[in-house]
Tab-separated table of C-alpha atoms in Angstrom:
chain	number	residue	atom	x	y	z
A	1	MET	CA	-17.498	40.003	15.289
A	2	ASN	CA	-18.387	36.861	13.412
A	3	GLY	CA	-17.294	37.854	9.914
A	4	GLY	CA	-20.876	38.242	8.642
A	5	LEU	CA	-22.038	34.729	9.631
A	6	ASN	CA	-25.044	34.372	11.886
A	7	ILE	CA	-25.033	31.858	14.729
A	8	ASP	CA	-26.887	29.205	12.696
A	9	GLU	CA	-24.377	29.493	9.851
A	10	GLU	CA	-21.484	29.220	12.268
A	11	GLU	CA	-23.062	26.120	13.839
A	12	SER	CA	-23.586	24.520	10.425
A	13	ARG	CA	-19.873	24.914	9.692
A	14	ARG	CA	-18.777	23.209	12.875
A	15	PRO	CA	-16.668	20.184	11.987
A	16	LEU	CA	-17.781	16.641	12.693
A	17	LEU	CA	-14.306	15.902	14.060
A	18	GLU	CA	-12.215	18.359	16.070
A	19	VAL	CA	-8.634	17.470	16.998
A	20	ARG	CA	-6.938	19.992	19.265
A	21	GLY	CA	-3.360	20.014	20.517
A	22	LEU	CA	-2.832	16.295	20.006
A	23	THR	CA	0.563	15.236	21.339
A	24	LYS	CA	2.073	11.784	21.750
A	25	SER	CA	5.325	10.728	23.397
A	26	PHE	CA	6.859	7.291	23.814
A	27	ASN	CA	9.160	7.422	26.822
A	28	ASP	CA	11.239	10.545	26.147
A	29	VAL	CA	10.602	10.643	22.396
A	30	THR	CA	7.787	12.895	21.154
A	31	VAL	CA	6.332	11.780	17.827
A	32	LEU	CA	3.318	14.133	17.566
A	33	TYR	CA	3.409	17.792	18.554
A	34	GLY	CA	0.161	19.724	19.128
A	35	VAL	CA	-1.730	18.512	16.061
A	36	ASN	CA	-4.919	20.441	15.173
A	37	LEU	CA	-7.333	19.054	12.601
A	38	ASP	CA	-10.959	19.576	11.470
A	39	VAL	CA	-13.042	17.207	9.340
A	40	TYR	CA	-16.389	18.503	8.017
A	41	SER	CA	-19.569	16.749	6.949
A	42	GLY	CA	-19.718	16.015	3.222
A	43	GLU	CA	-16.003	16.667	2.687
A	44	ILE	CA	-12.852	14.645	2.178
A	45	HIS	CA	-9.838	15.838	4.150
A	46	ALA	CA	-6.462	14.321	3.172
A	47	ILE	CA	-3.435	13.814	5.384
A	48	VAL	CA	-0.057	13.517	3.635
A	49	GLY	CA	3.506	13.275	4.873
A	50	ALA	CA	6.731	11.356	4.386
A	51	ASN	CA	7.448	8.042	6.093
A	52	GLY	CA	7.850	8.736	9.806
A	53	SER	CA	5.917	12.017	9.724
A	54	GLY	CA	3.351	10.796	12.279
A	55	LYS	CA	0.449	9.726	10.060
A	56	SER	CA	0.213	6.215	11.500
A	57	THR	CA	0.485	7.452	15.096
A	58	LEU	CA	-2.323	9.940	14.475
A	59	VAL	CA	-4.588	7.191	13.124
A	60	LYS	CA	-3.785	4.941	16.079
A	61	ILE	CA	-4.753	7.702	18.520
A	62	LEU	CA	-8.002	8.437	16.679
A	63	SER	CA	-8.876	4.719	16.738
A	64	GLY	CA	-8.100	4.402	20.449
A	65	TYR	CA	-5.083	2.144	20.018
A	66	HIS	CA	-2.854	4.776	21.644
A	67	GLU	CA	-3.775	7.239	24.376
A	68	PRO	CA	-2.620	10.795	23.592
A	69	SER	CA	-0.096	12.375	25.937
A	70	ALA	CA	-1.994	15.658	25.599
A	71	GLY	CA	-4.816	17.156	23.548
A	72	THR	CA	-8.399	16.211	22.700
A	73	VAL	CA	-10.370	14.381	20.022
A	74	THR	CA	-14.024	15.464	19.808
A	75	ILE	CA	-16.839	14.055	17.697
A	76	VAL	CA	-19.396	16.843	17.409
A	77	HIS	CA	-23.098	16.080	17.794
A	78	ARG	CA	-25.277	18.583	16.002
A	79	PRO	CA	-28.276	19.827	18.002
A	80	GLU	CA	-30.449	19.879	14.890
A	81	SER	CA	-29.841	16.185	14.175
A	82	GLU	CA	-32.836	13.911	14.674
A	83	ASP	CA	-30.516	11.033	15.577
A	84	LYS	CA	-29.809	11.279	19.300
A	85	GLU	CA	-26.863	8.899	19.042
A	86	VAL	CA	-23.488	10.650	19.020
A	87	PRO	CA	-21.768	10.315	15.604
A	88	LYS	CA	-19.134	7.626	15.367
A	89	MET	CA	-15.791	7.111	13.723
A	90	ALA	CA	-15.107	4.082	11.541
A	91	PHE	CA	-11.729	2.936	10.259
A	92	VAL	CA	-10.383	1.049	7.288
A	93	HIS	CA	-6.791	0.240	8.201
A	94	GLN	CA	-4.109	-0.895	5.788
A	95	ASP	CA	-4.570	-4.547	6.745
A	96	LEU	CA	-8.382	-4.153	6.303
A	97	GLY	CA	-9.285	-6.343	9.303
A	98	LEU	CA	-11.164	-8.857	7.154
A	99	ILE	CA	-11.197	-12.584	7.963
A	100	ASN	CA	-10.334	-14.504	4.807
A	101	PRO	CA	-12.132	-17.829	5.486
A	102	MET	CA	-15.410	-16.030	6.294
A	103	THR	CA	-17.956	-14.784	3.768
A	104	VAL	CA	-18.733	-11.194	2.867
A	105	LEU	CA	-21.949	-11.444	4.887
A	106	GLU	CA	-20.168	-12.767	7.968
A	107	ASN	CA	-17.440	-10.118	7.756
A	108	VAL	CA	-19.950	-7.276	7.578
A	109	ALA	CA	-22.143	-8.776	10.295
A	110	MET	CA	-19.166	-8.916	12.681
A	111	THR	CA	-19.187	-5.148	13.135
A	112	CYS	CA	-22.947	-4.833	13.669
A	113	LYS	CA	-25.345	-5.811	16.365
A	114	TYR	CA	-26.605	-9.217	15.304
A	115	GLU	CA	-30.351	-9.253	14.946
A	116	THR	CA	-31.724	-12.262	16.805
A	117	ASP	CA	-35.096	-13.864	17.338
A	118	ARG	CA	-36.657	-14.503	20.770
A	119	LEU	CA	-34.644	-17.719	21.087
A	120	GLY	CA	-31.370	-15.865	20.542
A	121	ARG	CA	-30.794	-17.220	17.036
A	122	ILE	CA	-29.222	-14.871	14.479
A	123	ARG	CA	-31.647	-13.747	11.774
A	124	TRP	CA	-29.301	-14.462	8.890
A	125	LYS	CA	-31.950	-13.876	6.204
A	126	SER	CA	-32.630	-10.421	7.558
A	127	MET	CA	-28.897	-9.722	7.786
A	128	GLU	CA	-28.408	-10.932	4.225
A	129	LYS	CA	-31.031	-8.510	2.890
A	130	GLU	CA	-29.366	-5.669	4.757
A	131	VAL	CA	-25.899	-6.480	3.416
A	132	VAL	CA	-27.181	-6.985	-0.144
A	133	SER	CA	-28.800	-3.545	0.093
A	134	LEU	CA	-25.551	-2.066	1.414
A	135	LEU	CA	-23.435	-3.476	-1.406
A	136	SER	CA	-25.997	-2.464	-4.026
A	137	ALA	CA	-26.051	1.095	-2.719
A	138	PHE	CA	-22.358	1.356	-3.525
A	139	GLY	CA	-22.629	-0.494	-6.831
A	140	LEU	CA	-20.582	-3.481	-5.662
A	141	ASP	CA	-21.125	-6.585	-7.765
A	142	VAL	CA	-20.129	-9.026	-5.023
A	143	GLN	CA	-22.195	-11.966	-3.765
A	144	VAL	CA	-22.690	-11.988	0.003
A	145	ASP	CA	-21.856	-15.704	0.238
A	146	THR	CA	-18.448	-15.172	-1.421
A	147	VAL	CA	-15.473	-16.047	0.772
A	148	ILE	CA	-13.448	-12.891	1.388
A	149	GLY	CA	-10.138	-14.612	0.689
A	150	SER	CA	-11.235	-15.378	-2.880
A	151	LEU	CA	-11.813	-11.707	-3.756
A	152	GLY	CA	-9.263	-9.523	-5.509
A	153	ALA	CA	-7.413	-6.765	-3.662
A	154	THR	CA	-9.751	-3.999	-4.868
A	155	ASP	CA	-13.002	-5.782	-4.014
A	156	ARG	CA	-11.621	-6.606	-0.571
A	157	ARG	CA	-10.994	-2.912	0.056
A	158	LEU	CA	-14.413	-1.923	-1.233
A	159	VAL	CA	-16.099	-4.448	1.054
A	160	ALA	CA	-14.063	-3.121	3.985
A	161	ILE	CA	-15.152	0.447	3.208
A	162	ALA	CA	-18.798	-0.601	2.861
A	163	ARG	CA	-18.589	-2.419	6.200
A	164	ALA	CA	-17.063	0.604	7.922
A	165	THR	CA	-19.704	2.919	6.450
A	166	HIS	CA	-22.456	0.571	7.609
A	167	SER	CA	-21.104	0.735	11.155
A	168	LEU	CA	-21.452	4.544	11.113
A	169	GLY	CA	-25.219	4.190	10.819
A	170	SER	CA	-27.288	7.134	9.625
A	171	ASN	CA	-25.759	9.807	11.823
A	172	HIS	CA	-23.042	10.986	9.425
A	173	GLY	CA	-19.914	10.170	11.365
A	174	VAL	CA	-16.303	10.190	10.185
A	175	LEU	CA	-14.767	7.500	7.982
A	176	VAL	CA	-10.963	7.179	8.245
A	177	LEU	CA	-9.220	5.545	5.280
A	178	ASP	CA	-5.567	4.681	5.927
A	179	GLU	CA	-3.733	4.275	2.590
A	180	PRO	CA	-6.778	2.629	0.950
A	181	THR	CA	-5.127	2.328	-2.476
A	182	ALA	CA	-1.645	1.140	-1.507
A	183	GLU	CA	-0.483	-1.497	-4.024
A	184	LEU	CA	-3.464	-0.928	-6.348
A	185	ALA	CA	-3.139	-0.012	-10.015
A	186	PRO	CA	-4.466	3.450	-10.973
A	187	GLU	CA	-7.637	2.079	-12.560
A	188	GLU	CA	-8.432	0.094	-9.413
A	189	SER	CA	-7.584	3.055	-7.169
A	190	ASN	CA	-10.233	5.084	-8.965
A	191	ARG	CA	-12.910	2.578	-7.883
A	192	VAL	CA	-11.912	3.088	-4.244
A	193	TYR	CA	-11.893	6.858	-4.633
A	194	ARG	CA	-15.339	6.887	-6.245
A	195	MET	CA	-16.660	5.004	-3.237
A	196	ALA	CA	-15.015	7.458	-0.823
A	197	SER	CA	-16.684	10.319	-2.686
A	198	LEU	CA	-20.064	8.567	-2.412
A	199	VAL	CA	-19.603	8.271	1.356
A	200	ALA	CA	-18.858	12.001	1.607
A	201	ASP	CA	-21.784	12.876	-0.669
A	202	ARG	CA	-24.096	11.158	1.818
A	203	GLY	CA	-23.009	13.487	4.594
A	204	ALA	CA	-20.134	11.703	6.324
A	205	GLY	CA	-16.746	13.274	6.812
A	206	VAL	CA	-13.873	11.327	5.234
A	207	LEU	CA	-10.306	11.504	6.534
A	208	LEU	CA	-7.965	10.109	3.859
A	209	ILE	CA	-4.371	9.209	4.698
A	210	SER	CA	-2.502	8.898	1.426
A	211	HIS	CA	1.007	8.654	-0.003
A	212	ASN	CA	-0.227	9.717	-3.460
A	213	LEU	CA	-0.078	13.496	-3.670
A	214	ASN	CA	-1.857	13.778	-7.018
A	215	ASP	CA	-4.761	11.706	-5.735
A	216	ALA	CA	-4.938	13.667	-2.479
A	217	LEU	CA	-5.229	16.943	-4.394
A	218	SER	CA	-7.785	15.665	-6.899
A	219	LEU	CA	-10.026	13.966	-4.330
A	220	ALA	CA	-9.870	16.060	-1.155
A	221	LYS	CA	-11.130	19.587	-0.548
A	222	THR	CA	-8.494	20.185	2.131
A	223	VAL	CA	-5.021	18.705	2.615
A	224	THR	CA	-3.052	18.707	5.866
A	225	VAL	CA	0.696	18.074	5.691
A	226	LEU	CA	2.593	16.438	8.566
A	227	ARG	CA	6.356	16.702	8.938
A	228	ASP	CA	8.292	15.300	11.895
A	229	GLY	CA	5.078	14.935	13.907
A	230	GLN	CA	3.851	18.491	13.349
A	231	VAL	CA	1.235	20.094	11.110
A	232	VAL	CA	3.241	22.315	8.769
A	233	ALA	CA	0.379	23.266	6.442
A	234	THR	CA	-3.371	22.916	5.944
A	235	VAL	CA	-4.278	24.024	2.425
A	236	GLU	CA	-7.152	24.112	-0.039
A	237	SER	CA	-6.426	21.568	-2.746
A	238	LYS	CA	-7.747	23.746	-5.583
A	239	SER	CA	-4.975	26.303	-5.025
A	240	THR	CA	-2.148	23.830	-4.279
A	241	THR	CA	0.262	21.881	-6.485
A	242	VAL	CA	2.159	18.650	-5.931
A	243	GLU	CA	5.374	20.693	-5.787
A	244	ASP	CA	3.843	22.784	-2.989
A	245	LEU	CA	3.047	19.644	-0.980
A	246	VAL	CA	6.518	18.188	-1.507
A	247	GLY	CA	8.004	21.462	-0.283
A	248	TYR	CA	5.875	21.344	2.868
A	249	MET	CA	6.702	17.678	3.449
A	250	PHE	CA	10.470	18.054	3.211
A	251	GLY	CA	11.159	21.661	4.161
A	252	SER	CA	14.181	22.895	2.252
A	253	ALA	CA	13.569	20.130	-0.249
A	254	ALA	CA	15.518	21.347	-3.265
A	255	GLY	CA	17.275	17.984	-3.575
A	256	ILE	CA	14.099	15.927	-3.268
A	257	LEU	CA	12.193	18.195	-5.633
A	258	LYS	CA	15.005	18.050	-8.156
A	259	GLU	CA	15.047	14.253	-7.984
A	260	ALA	CA	11.335	13.448	-7.732
A	261	ALA	CA	9.775	16.193	-9.859
A	262	LYS	CA	12.113	15.960	-12.887
A	263	PRO	CA	10.625	15.009	-16.222
A	264	PRO	CA	11.330	11.304	-16.705
A	265	SER	CA	13.859	11.909	-19.483
A	266	ALA	CA	16.159	13.625	-16.986
A	267	PHE	CA	16.800	10.253	-15.337
A	268	THR	CA	17.711	8.448	-18.547
A	269	GLU	CA	21.487	8.752	-18.637
A	270	ASP	CA	21.941	8.094	-14.905
A	271	LEU	CA	19.529	5.248	-14.315
A	272	ARG	CA	19.448	3.113	-17.411
A	273	PRO	CA	21.933	0.219	-17.420
A	274	ARG	CA	24.879	0.580	-19.756
A	275	ASN	CA	25.360	-3.119	-20.477
A	276	ASN	CA	22.821	-5.025	-22.564
A	277	GLN	CA	22.592	-7.800	-25.092
A	278	SER	CA	25.400	-6.402	-27.196
A	279	SER	CA	27.938	-7.969	-24.787
A	280	GLU	CA	25.986	-11.124	-23.908
A	281	SER	CA	25.206	-14.122	-26.122
A	282	VAL	CA	22.516	-15.722	-23.913
A	283	PRO	CA	19.389	-13.988	-22.528
A	284	ALA	CA	19.012	-13.759	-18.761
A	285	VAL	CA	15.528	-15.162	-19.305
A	286	ARG	CA	13.898	-16.475	-22.480
A	287	MET	CA	10.125	-17.004	-22.586
A	288	VAL	CA	8.823	-19.067	-25.485
A	289	GLY	CA	5.144	-19.671	-26.310
A	290	MET	CA	4.011	-18.966	-22.752
A	291	SER	CA	0.293	-19.403	-22.130
A	292	SER	CA	-1.764	-19.403	-18.933
A	293	ALA	CA	-5.147	-18.129	-17.752
A	294	ARG	CA	-4.576	-14.674	-19.281
A	295	LEU	CA	-1.405	-15.110	-21.341
A	296	ARG	CA	-1.473	-16.329	-24.931
A	297	ASP	CA	1.701	-17.416	-26.734
A	298	VAL	CA	4.023	-14.843	-25.143
A	299	ASN	CA	7.614	-14.705	-26.437
A	300	ILE	CA	10.068	-12.387	-24.665
A	301	ASP	CA	13.845	-12.243	-24.191
A	302	VAL	CA	15.381	-10.176	-21.389
A	303	TRP	CA	19.160	-9.762	-21.482
A	304	PRO	CA	21.635	-9.469	-18.589
A	305	GLY	CA	21.872	-5.855	-17.416
A	306	GLU	CA	18.659	-4.899	-19.230
A	307	ILE	CA	15.519	-3.479	-17.618
A	308	VAL	CA	12.360	-4.391	-19.540
A	309	GLY	CA	9.020	-2.825	-18.671
A	310	ILE	CA	5.781	-4.804	-18.929
A	311	THR	CA	2.513	-2.855	-18.953
A	312	GLY	CA	-1.081	-2.991	-20.162
A	313	LEU	CA	-4.638	-2.465	-19.025
A	314	VAL	CA	-6.137	-4.134	-15.950
A	315	GLY	CA	-6.721	-7.809	-16.742
A	316	CYS	CA	-4.118	-7.955	-19.516
A	317	GLY	CA	-2.055	-10.530	-17.635
A	318	LYS	CA	1.022	-8.447	-16.756
A	319	SER	CA	1.067	-9.525	-13.089
A	320	GLU	CA	0.345	-13.093	-14.162
A	321	LEU	CA	3.430	-12.983	-16.364
A	322	GLY	CA	5.487	-12.100	-13.284
A	323	ARG	CA	3.933	-14.918	-11.293
A	324	VAL	CA	4.700	-17.571	-13.907
A	325	ILE	CA	8.345	-16.459	-14.205
A	326	ALA	CA	8.588	-16.710	-10.397
A	327	GLY	CA	6.905	-20.134	-10.242
A	328	VAL	CA	3.932	-18.815	-8.266
A	329	GLN	CA	1.523	-19.745	-11.057
A	330	ARG	CA	1.777	-22.626	-13.527
A	331	LEU	CA	1.943	-22.307	-17.285
A	332	THR	CA	-0.502	-24.229	-19.454
A	333	ALA	CA	1.925	-24.120	-22.374
A	334	GLY	CA	5.370	-22.782	-23.248
A	335	THR	CA	8.733	-22.724	-21.523
A	336	ILE	CA	11.120	-20.495	-19.564
A	337	SER	CA	14.902	-20.674	-19.781
A	338	VAL	CA	17.260	-18.809	-17.393
A	339	CYS	CA	20.767	-17.944	-18.648
A	340	GLY	CA	20.820	-20.762	-21.194
A	341	ASP	CA	19.553	-23.480	-18.849
A	342	PRO	CA	17.297	-26.136	-20.445
A	343	PRO	CA	13.772	-24.780	-21.126
A	344	THR	CA	11.311	-25.681	-18.399
A	345	GLN	CA	8.099	-24.778	-16.560
A	346	PHE	CA	8.582	-23.822	-12.920
A	347	ASP	CA	6.226	-25.809	-10.708
A	348	SER	CA	6.936	-23.817	-7.537
A	349	PRO	CA	8.598	-20.603	-6.287
A	350	HIS	CA	11.415	-22.796	-4.939
A	351	ALA	CA	12.146	-24.130	-8.426
A	352	ALA	CA	12.448	-20.592	-9.796
A	353	PHE	CA	14.547	-19.444	-6.832
A	354	ALA	CA	16.898	-22.390	-7.299
A	355	VAL	CA	17.930	-21.108	-10.742
A	356	GLY	CA	18.316	-17.498	-9.600
A	357	VAL	CA	14.909	-15.822	-10.012
A	358	ALA	CA	14.060	-13.120	-7.435
A	359	TYR	CA	10.446	-11.957	-7.209
A	360	ILE	CA	8.973	-8.859	-5.559
A	361	PRO	CA	5.146	-9.113	-5.549
A	362	ALA	CA	2.793	-6.148	-5.808
A	363	ASP	CA	1.145	-6.700	-2.410
A	364	ARG	CA	4.100	-6.629	-0.037
A	365	ARG	CA	1.989	-6.836	3.157
A	366	ARG	CA	0.319	-10.089	2.101
A	367	PHE	CA	3.053	-11.714	0.019
A	368	GLY	CA	6.271	-9.688	0.293
A	369	GLY	CA	7.096	-10.301	3.938
A	370	ILE	CA	5.903	-11.984	7.106
A	371	LEU	CA	4.559	-9.198	9.298
A	372	SER	CA	5.136	-10.899	12.649
A	373	MET	CA	8.743	-11.896	11.892
A	374	ASP	CA	11.550	-9.409	12.400
A	375	ALA	CA	13.637	-7.723	9.719
A	376	ARG	CA	16.498	-10.212	10.132
A	377	GLU	CA	14.233	-13.218	9.598
A	378	ASN	CA	12.521	-11.626	6.594
A	379	LEU	CA	15.742	-10.502	4.932
A	380	THR	CA	17.430	-13.914	5.200
A	381	LEU	CA	14.259	-15.941	4.666
A	382	ASN	CA	15.542	-17.725	1.571
A	383	THR	CA	19.295	-17.458	2.235
A	384	VAL	CA	19.580	-18.322	5.927
A	385	GLY	CA	21.608	-21.416	5.040
A	386	THR	CA	24.626	-19.197	4.319
A	387	PHE	CA	24.895	-18.448	8.053
A	388	PHE	CA	25.138	-22.064	9.217
A	389	ARG	CA	28.522	-23.475	10.225
A	390	LYS	CA	28.775	-27.167	11.169
A	391	GLY	CA	25.029	-27.299	11.777
A	392	TRP	CA	24.889	-24.170	13.955
A	393	LEU	CA	23.249	-20.862	13.006
A	394	ARG	CA	25.680	-18.009	13.611
A	395	LYS	CA	23.129	-15.406	14.731
A	396	GLY	CA	25.734	-12.769	15.523
A	397	GLU	CA	27.111	-12.935	11.972
A	398	GLU	CA	23.559	-12.893	10.591
A	399	LEU	CA	22.578	-9.822	12.640
A	400	GLU	CA	25.740	-7.956	11.647
A	401	THR	CA	25.237	-8.761	7.954
A	402	VAL	CA	21.553	-7.813	7.994
A	403	ALA	CA	22.241	-4.512	9.794
A	404	ALA	CA	24.796	-3.598	7.115
A	405	GLU	CA	22.431	-4.538	4.293
A	406	MET	CA	19.572	-2.561	5.877
A	407	ALA	CA	21.853	0.471	6.046
A	408	SER	CA	22.926	0.004	2.418
A	409	VAL	CA	19.336	0.236	1.159
A	410	GLY	CA	18.404	3.059	3.554
A	411	VAL	CA	16.009	1.280	5.942
A	412	VAL	CA	15.055	3.437	8.950
A	413	PRO	CA	15.388	2.416	11.706
A	414	LYS	CA	18.115	-0.087	10.820
A	415	ASN	CA	17.076	-2.415	13.617
A	416	PRO	CA	17.227	-6.076	12.520
A	417	ARG	CA	15.082	-7.118	15.501
A	418	GLN	CA	12.101	-4.882	14.666
A	419	ALA	CA	9.036	-6.688	13.309
A	420	PHE	CA	8.504	-6.320	9.553
A	421	GLY	CA	4.940	-5.102	10.169
A	422	ALA	CA	6.219	-2.258	12.382
A	423	PHE	CA	8.153	-0.608	9.533
A	424	SER	CA	6.520	2.024	7.316
A	425	GLY	CA	5.468	0.997	3.816
A	426	GLY	CA	8.540	2.456	2.118
A	427	ASN	CA	10.912	0.767	4.555
A	428	GLN	CA	9.100	-2.557	4.153
A	429	GLN	CA	9.672	-2.308	0.411
A	430	LYS	CA	13.372	-1.538	0.956
A	431	LEU	CA	13.628	-4.686	3.082
A	432	VAL	CA	12.001	-6.737	0.310
A	433	PHE	CA	14.492	-5.246	-2.180
A	434	ALA	CA	17.384	-6.018	0.189
A	435	ARG	CA	16.294	-9.665	0.354
A	436	ALA	CA	16.243	-9.839	-3.447
A	437	LEU	CA	19.633	-8.144	-3.762
A	438	ARG	CA	21.335	-10.454	-1.266
A	439	MET	CA	20.555	-13.522	-3.390
A	440	ASN	CA	22.412	-11.859	-6.341
A	441	PRO	CA	19.703	-12.931	-8.815
A	442	ARG	CA	20.177	-13.768	-12.452
A	443	VAL	CA	16.581	-12.590	-13.097
A	444	ALA	CA	14.596	-10.072	-11.019
A	445	VAL	CA	10.824	-9.729	-11.443
A	446	LEU	CA	9.420	-6.571	-9.812
A	447	ASP	CA	5.621	-6.163	-9.787
A	448	GLU	CA	4.533	-2.532	-9.163
A	449	PRO	CA	7.758	-1.857	-7.210
A	450	THR	CA	6.909	1.710	-6.109
A	451	HIS	CA	3.194	1.403	-5.307
A	452	GLY	CA	2.309	2.435	-1.789
A	453	VAL	CA	5.499	4.368	-1.016
A	454	ASP	CA	5.947	8.105	-0.611
A	455	VAL	CA	7.607	10.389	-3.134
A	456	SER	CA	10.958	10.547	-1.302
A	457	THR	CA	11.405	6.758	-1.414
A	458	ILE	CA	10.792	6.313	-5.149
A	459	PRO	CA	14.229	7.570	-6.327
A	460	GLU	CA	15.881	5.283	-3.757
A	461	LEU	CA	13.980	2.257	-5.102
A	462	TYR	CA	14.872	3.236	-8.660
A	463	ARG	CA	18.539	3.099	-7.723
A	464	LEU	CA	18.107	-0.368	-6.269
A	465	VAL	CA	16.502	-1.493	-9.540
A	466	LYS	CA	19.511	-0.049	-11.351
A	467	GLU	CA	21.864	-1.871	-8.969
A	468	MET	CA	20.235	-5.201	-9.834
A	469	ALA	CA	20.816	-4.518	-13.521
A	470	GLN	CA	24.401	-3.354	-12.945
A	471	ARG	CA	25.122	-6.645	-11.169
A	472	GLY	CA	24.113	-8.418	-14.372
A	473	ALA	CA	20.520	-9.438	-13.671
A	474	GLY	CA	17.864	-9.288	-16.326
A	475	VAL	CA	15.200	-7.096	-14.701
A	476	VAL	CA	11.473	-7.260	-15.497
A	477	VAL	CA	9.522	-4.250	-14.177
A	478	ILE	CA	5.746	-4.736	-14.224
A	479	THR	CA	4.043	-1.388	-13.738
A	480	SER	CA	1.016	0.739	-14.596
A	481	ASP	CA	3.015	3.953	-14.114
A	482	LEU	CA	3.961	5.389	-17.502
A	483	ASP	CA	6.547	7.762	-16.024
A	484	GLU	CA	8.191	4.782	-14.338
A	485	LEU	CA	8.399	2.949	-17.639
A	486	VAL	CA	10.086	5.913	-19.345
A	487	THR	CA	12.365	6.547	-16.356
A	488	LEU	CA	13.673	3.020	-15.809
A	489	CYS	CA	13.317	0.826	-18.826
A	490	ASN	CA	15.412	0.081	-21.913
A	491	ARG	CA	12.378	-1.439	-23.621
A	492	VAL	CA	8.647	-1.535	-22.887
A	493	ILE	CA	6.334	-4.397	-23.857
A	494	VAL	CA	2.553	-3.850	-23.851
A	495	LEU	CA	0.317	-6.873	-23.204
């Protein structure tokens, strides 16, 4: 019996990508257990799961970085297709794989077969026309001679997606997007999602790995949930809620659900700092007449123990405000004063750090840590001098201290020798928070502090924000998340 479908109908519903029994072990530790997955032409299929659930390992197997211990990955070639080439898979990883000093044209051309003349010279004019056509097809207003490193985070991602789609050719393969909107504001995330939908509309299958459960449900037709390396559910998004997904992700998740799915007001008494300007005579940071590329005559006081939210539309200058407080970007006018110090303009991050300003940038992979350095080196990057005695670095003391601080913020695994880039996104952010906490800042500037982390990590980060305030820091939280503003902040300022 075939349930009323004829053979042609059954064939048309065959997936482009079939994953069967995929298992992966490292030594004696199994991290994926018999994963089954189907991705269909013209559809977006989302994969969600907590940190450590196996999402990254699955992507690495699909891309060929890891060999599976058991199971198969099959790209299906449809007999009715006029293209005799077997469909491909293309990947947009979290680090994008773009080369910053090269142009958009050169980055796209890297993944294609260079067209050459009979003397072996690359036909750059022909390539340029092809890339211009590609970008136009997706509505990207980017010049092909633009250096990739000069583009914003969103345009870089869009170029990477366009490049990956181009490498699929016309045979409707599978595009894998690994956390494509991590660290992007909601408005910018929507641009990426619109492009993913366009790719699916043209007949490709899209496999979306995402930490954002709302986005996964709104964008994908089907959602697969991984927990501890196993598929625990594959559901239709139209009949599934965020609470359902959280339940699948964490099993008996009453505690997580209670913490993460509360209305924001339920956090108010517990998370908001109790001490504010009523007991302090000098602001933790005073900004007077600040102006820069996007800021115009900004005047703000933030008091010790207070958490102040900064928000506004894309382009309003909220991230720029964080950068000028941290000395990353120069002011054109105005001054900053920390805890009553003489008003000044910070000309470097070091100048801001020297007076007690800690800064957590929005893009942690590019600016929050050094991927190739281990957790110990990243955590003590700006305070390593405290471990020197008579000119000698006491590494044993440093390792012991870092291990304790990693445990205190909940980093898993708490291995100080593991490379920063090898930690999951949520654990990377905890390490960045730990580095800020260990300098005991007078002012903490946090730009989109919970972007790119899963739902279970957000309450933990909120408590670290609270800890900064309880230690007496004036905390500036720059965010596009309205719930976060209501949950965390004593006051909210809109730019």
